[in-house]
C-alpha cells in the first residue's frame, strides 16, 4: 500500500457523504478524514485472496473492485461489484471465501481490522458512521438478494441496468455475466 496524497475534491466529497450518517458537518469531518489511511491501488491489484485470513477492510473513494470466488471447477463466480462510496468488508471470522480485485485504478480508505477499535476510540464519530453505513448496506444486500432469487436472468439484467447502469461501461461483459 503506497501513501497517497488525496485530492481535496475527494476529501470534500467523502466528508459530504459521511456527514449524512452522523450528526456532524462536512467541515468538522474534514480534519478527521485527513488522518485516515488512504491508499492508491493500481488496476489488477488483489486486495483480498480467497482462502487467506481477512485482515483489512476498504472503502472506495474512487474506483471499482470485483468480489468473486473461484469454484471447484476453476470457474469465477462474481458476487458483487463495489464502486464509489461502498465498502469492502468480508464479514467472517475465518478465511475469506472471496477474492477482491481492483477493476480500475482506485483510491480507498484502508482499515486494519486489528486496530479498528483503537481508531474508533480516537474518532468515535467514525464508529457511528461505520455502524450506520453497515446497517444500510446490509439492508440493501438483503433487498438485492431477495430480488435476485425471485427473478429470471433477463429480469436480473434489466434490474442491473436500472440500478447500476455505470457497471456496463466499467466492467467487462463476461464478468457481469458471471
GROMACS .gro file of C-alpha atoms in nm:
model
  178
    1UNK     CA    1   0.000   0.000   0.000
    2UNK     CA    2   0.153   0.328  -0.109
    3UNK     CA    3   0.086   0.651   0.083
    4UNK     CA    4  -0.127   0.872  -0.133
    5UNK     CA    5  -0.183   1.247  -0.147
    6UNK     CA    6  -0.561   1.261  -0.159
    7UNK     CA    7  -0.710   1.525  -0.388
    8UNK     CA    8  -0.907   1.783  -0.191
    9UNK     CA    9  -1.216   1.718  -0.405
   10UNK     CA   10  -1.223   1.353  -0.287
   11UNK     CA   11  -1.196   1.461   0.077
   12UNK     CA   12  -1.479   1.712   0.027
   13UNK     CA   13  -1.700   1.455  -0.146
   14UNK     CA   14  -1.640   1.193   0.123
   15UNK     CA   15  -1.699   1.445   0.405
   16UNK     CA   16  -2.031   1.542   0.245
   17UNK     CA   17  -2.127   1.175   0.202
   18UNK     CA   18  -2.023   1.066   0.555
   19UNK     CA   19  -2.198   1.359   0.724
   20UNK     CA   20  -2.532   1.201   0.630
   21UNK     CA   21  -2.458   0.916   0.872
   22UNK     CA   22  -2.382   1.120   1.185
   23UNK     CA   23  -2.470   1.447   1.346
   24UNK     CA   24  -2.159   1.626   1.221
   25UNK     CA   25  -2.093   1.873   0.943
   26UNK     CA   26  -1.866   1.804   0.647
   27UNK     CA   27  -1.637   2.086   0.770
   28UNK     CA   28  -1.599   1.913   1.109
   29UNK     CA   29  -1.529   1.577   0.940
   30UNK     CA   30  -1.257   1.700   0.703
   31UNK     CA   31  -0.975   1.724   0.961
   32UNK     CA   32  -1.055   1.372   1.084
   33UNK     CA   33  -1.058   1.234   0.730
   34UNK     CA   34  -0.704   1.370   0.681
   35UNK     CA   35  -0.588   1.116   0.944
   36UNK     CA   36  -0.743   0.812   0.776
   37UNK     CA   37  -0.513   0.565   0.600
   38UNK     CA   38  -0.587   0.630   0.232
   39UNK     CA   39  -0.407   0.445  -0.046
   40UNK     CA   40  -0.393   0.425  -0.424
   41UNK     CA   41  -0.423   0.081  -0.586
   42UNK     CA   42  -0.350   0.007  -0.950
   43UNK     CA   43  -0.596  -0.177  -1.171
   44UNK     CA   44  -0.549  -0.552  -1.119
   45UNK     CA   45  -0.438  -0.528  -0.756
   46UNK     CA   46  -0.571  -0.816  -0.548
   47UNK     CA   47  -0.692  -0.670  -0.218
   48UNK     CA   48  -0.817  -0.993  -0.063
   49UNK     CA   49  -0.734  -1.350  -0.165
   50UNK     CA   50  -0.974  -1.640  -0.141
   51UNK     CA   51  -0.855  -1.870   0.138
   52UNK     CA   52  -0.643  -1.607   0.316
   53UNK     CA   53  -0.725  -1.461   0.658
   54UNK     CA   54  -0.920  -1.135   0.639
   55UNK     CA   55  -0.714  -0.856   0.799
   56UNK     CA   56  -0.835  -0.541   0.622
   57UNK     CA   57  -1.148  -0.367   0.507
   58UNK     CA   58  -1.174  -0.095   0.244
   59UNK     CA   59  -1.394   0.196   0.148
   60UNK     CA   60  -1.381   0.313  -0.213
   61UNK     CA   61  -1.342   0.686  -0.263
   62UNK     CA   62  -1.273   0.646  -0.635
   63UNK     CA   63  -1.261   0.332  -0.847
   64UNK     CA   64  -1.420  -0.008  -0.888
   65UNK     CA   65  -1.349  -0.354  -0.747
   66UNK     CA   66  -1.491  -0.700  -0.805
   67UNK     CA   67  -1.571  -0.961  -0.540
   68UNK     CA   68  -1.571  -1.317  -0.672
   69UNK     CA   69  -1.497  -1.677  -0.583
   70UNK     CA   70  -1.330  -1.948  -0.784
   71UNK     CA   71  -1.531  -2.268  -0.754
   72UNK     CA   72  -1.403  -2.626  -0.754
   73UNK     CA   73  -1.417  -2.636  -1.136
   74UNK     CA   74  -1.197  -2.326  -1.160
   75UNK     CA   75  -1.485  -2.106  -1.274
   76UNK     CA   76  -1.500  -1.748  -1.145
   77UNK     CA   77  -1.837  -1.655  -0.996
   78UNK     CA   78  -1.888  -1.284  -0.933
   79UNK     CA   79  -2.089  -1.188  -0.627
   80UNK     CA   80  -2.054  -0.810  -0.634
   81UNK     CA   81  -1.902  -0.500  -0.790
   82UNK     CA   82  -1.803  -0.232  -0.543
   83UNK     CA   83  -1.779   0.132  -0.653
   84UNK     CA   84  -1.756   0.479  -0.503
   85UNK     CA   85  -1.890   0.520  -0.150
   86UNK     CA   86  -1.923   0.147  -0.094
   87UNK     CA   87  -1.728  -0.067   0.147
   88UNK     CA   88  -1.542  -0.390   0.102
   89UNK     CA   89  -1.579  -0.593   0.416
   90UNK     CA   90  -1.566  -0.970   0.433
   91UNK     CA   91  -1.781  -1.048   0.734
   92UNK     CA   92  -1.630  -1.374   0.850
   93UNK     CA   93  -1.416  -1.487   1.138
   94UNK     CA   94  -1.231  -1.734   0.918
   95UNK     CA   95  -1.051  -1.724   0.586
   96UNK     CA   96  -1.202  -1.526   0.301
   97UNK     CA   97  -1.438  -1.714   0.071
   98UNK     CA   98  -1.370  -1.447  -0.195
   99UNK     CA   99  -1.112  -1.267  -0.400
  100UNK     CA  100  -1.145  -0.889  -0.425
  101UNK     CA  101  -0.961  -0.729  -0.717
  102UNK     CA  102  -0.942  -0.370  -0.843
  103UNK     CA  103  -1.101  -0.332  -1.186
  104UNK     CA  104  -0.981   0.028  -1.214
  105UNK     CA  105  -0.708   0.239  -1.057
  106UNK     CA  106  -0.866   0.310  -0.719
  107UNK     CA  107  -0.835   0.534  -0.414
  108UNK     CA  108  -0.953   0.371  -0.091
  109UNK     CA  109  -0.963   0.416   0.282
  110UNK     CA  110  -0.790   0.111   0.428
  111UNK     CA  111  -0.892  -0.022   0.765
  112UNK     CA  112  -0.681  -0.264   0.967
  113UNK     CA  113  -0.929  -0.490   1.145
  114UNK     CA  114  -0.691  -0.544   1.439
  115UNK     CA  115  -0.669  -0.167   1.501
  116UNK     CA  116  -1.030  -0.079   1.429
  117UNK     CA  117  -1.141  -0.039   1.792
  118UNK     CA  118  -0.843   0.190   1.865
  119UNK     CA  119  -0.937   0.406   1.566
  120UNK     CA  120  -1.299   0.421   1.682
  121UNK     CA  121  -1.181   0.523   2.030
  122UNK     CA  122  -0.979   0.805   1.875
  123UNK     CA  123  -1.263   0.916   1.646
  124UNK     CA  124  -1.596   0.793   1.791
  125UNK     CA  125  -1.789   0.963   1.512
  126UNK     CA  126  -1.638   0.712   1.266
  127UNK     CA  127  -1.780   0.425   1.474
  128UNK     CA  128  -2.126   0.579   1.435
  129UNK     CA  129  -2.077   0.647   1.064
  130UNK     CA  130  -1.948   0.293   1.005
  131UNK     CA  131  -2.233   0.134   1.200
  132UNK     CA  132  -2.498   0.328   1.011
  133UNK     CA  133  -2.334   0.261   0.675
  134UNK     CA  134  -2.313  -0.112   0.752
  135UNK     CA  135  -2.678  -0.122   0.856
  136UNK     CA  136  -2.779   0.048   0.531
  137UNK     CA  137  -2.551  -0.178   0.328
  138UNK     CA  138  -2.685  -0.496   0.489
  139UNK     CA  139  -3.041  -0.381   0.423
  140UNK     CA  140  -2.961  -0.316   0.057
  141UNK     CA  141  -2.785  -0.653   0.025
  142UNK     CA  142  -3.089  -0.827   0.172
  143UNK     CA  143  -3.320  -0.648  -0.071
  144UNK     CA  144  -3.090  -0.729  -0.365
  145UNK     CA  145  -3.067  -1.095  -0.266
  146UNK     CA  146  -3.444  -1.123  -0.230
  147UNK     CA  147  -3.495  -0.965  -0.572
  148UNK     CA  148  -3.219  -1.178  -0.727
  149UNK     CA  149  -3.362  -1.513  -0.622
  150UNK     CA  150  -3.712  -1.422  -0.740
  151UNK     CA  151  -3.604  -1.307  -1.089
  152UNK     CA  152  -3.504  -1.482  -1.406
  153UNK     CA  153  -3.182  -1.392  -1.593
  154UNK     CA  154  -3.344  -1.131  -1.820
  155UNK     CA  155  -3.509  -0.955  -1.527
  156UNK     CA  156  -3.178  -0.955  -1.339
  157UNK     CA  157  -3.008  -0.778  -1.629
  158UNK     CA  158  -3.292  -0.525  -1.655
  159UNK     CA  159  -3.270  -0.455  -1.281
  160UNK     CA  160  -2.894  -0.412  -1.302
  161UNK     CA  161  -2.940  -0.170  -1.591
  162UNK     CA  162  -3.190   0.028  -1.382
  163UNK     CA  163  -2.990   0.035  -1.060
  164UNK     CA  164  -2.623   0.022  -1.167
  165UNK     CA  165  -2.601   0.126  -1.531
  166UNK     CA  166  -2.247   0.258  -1.481
  167UNK     CA  167  -2.123  -0.101  -1.446
  168UNK     CA  168  -2.197  -0.168  -1.814
  169UNK     CA  169  -1.923   0.079  -1.912
  170UNK     CA  170  -1.681  -0.002  -1.628
  171UNK     CA  171  -1.686  -0.381  -1.610
  172UNK     CA  172  -1.604  -0.641  -1.877
  173UNK     CA  173  -1.921  -0.810  -2.004
  174UNK     CA  174  -1.800  -1.161  -1.915
  175UNK     CA  175  -1.761  -1.053  -1.553
  176UNK     CA  176  -2.109  -0.903  -1.547
  177UNK     CA  177  -2.243  -1.227  -1.689
  178UNK     CA  178  -2.072  -1.432  -1.417
   0.00000   0.00000   0.00000
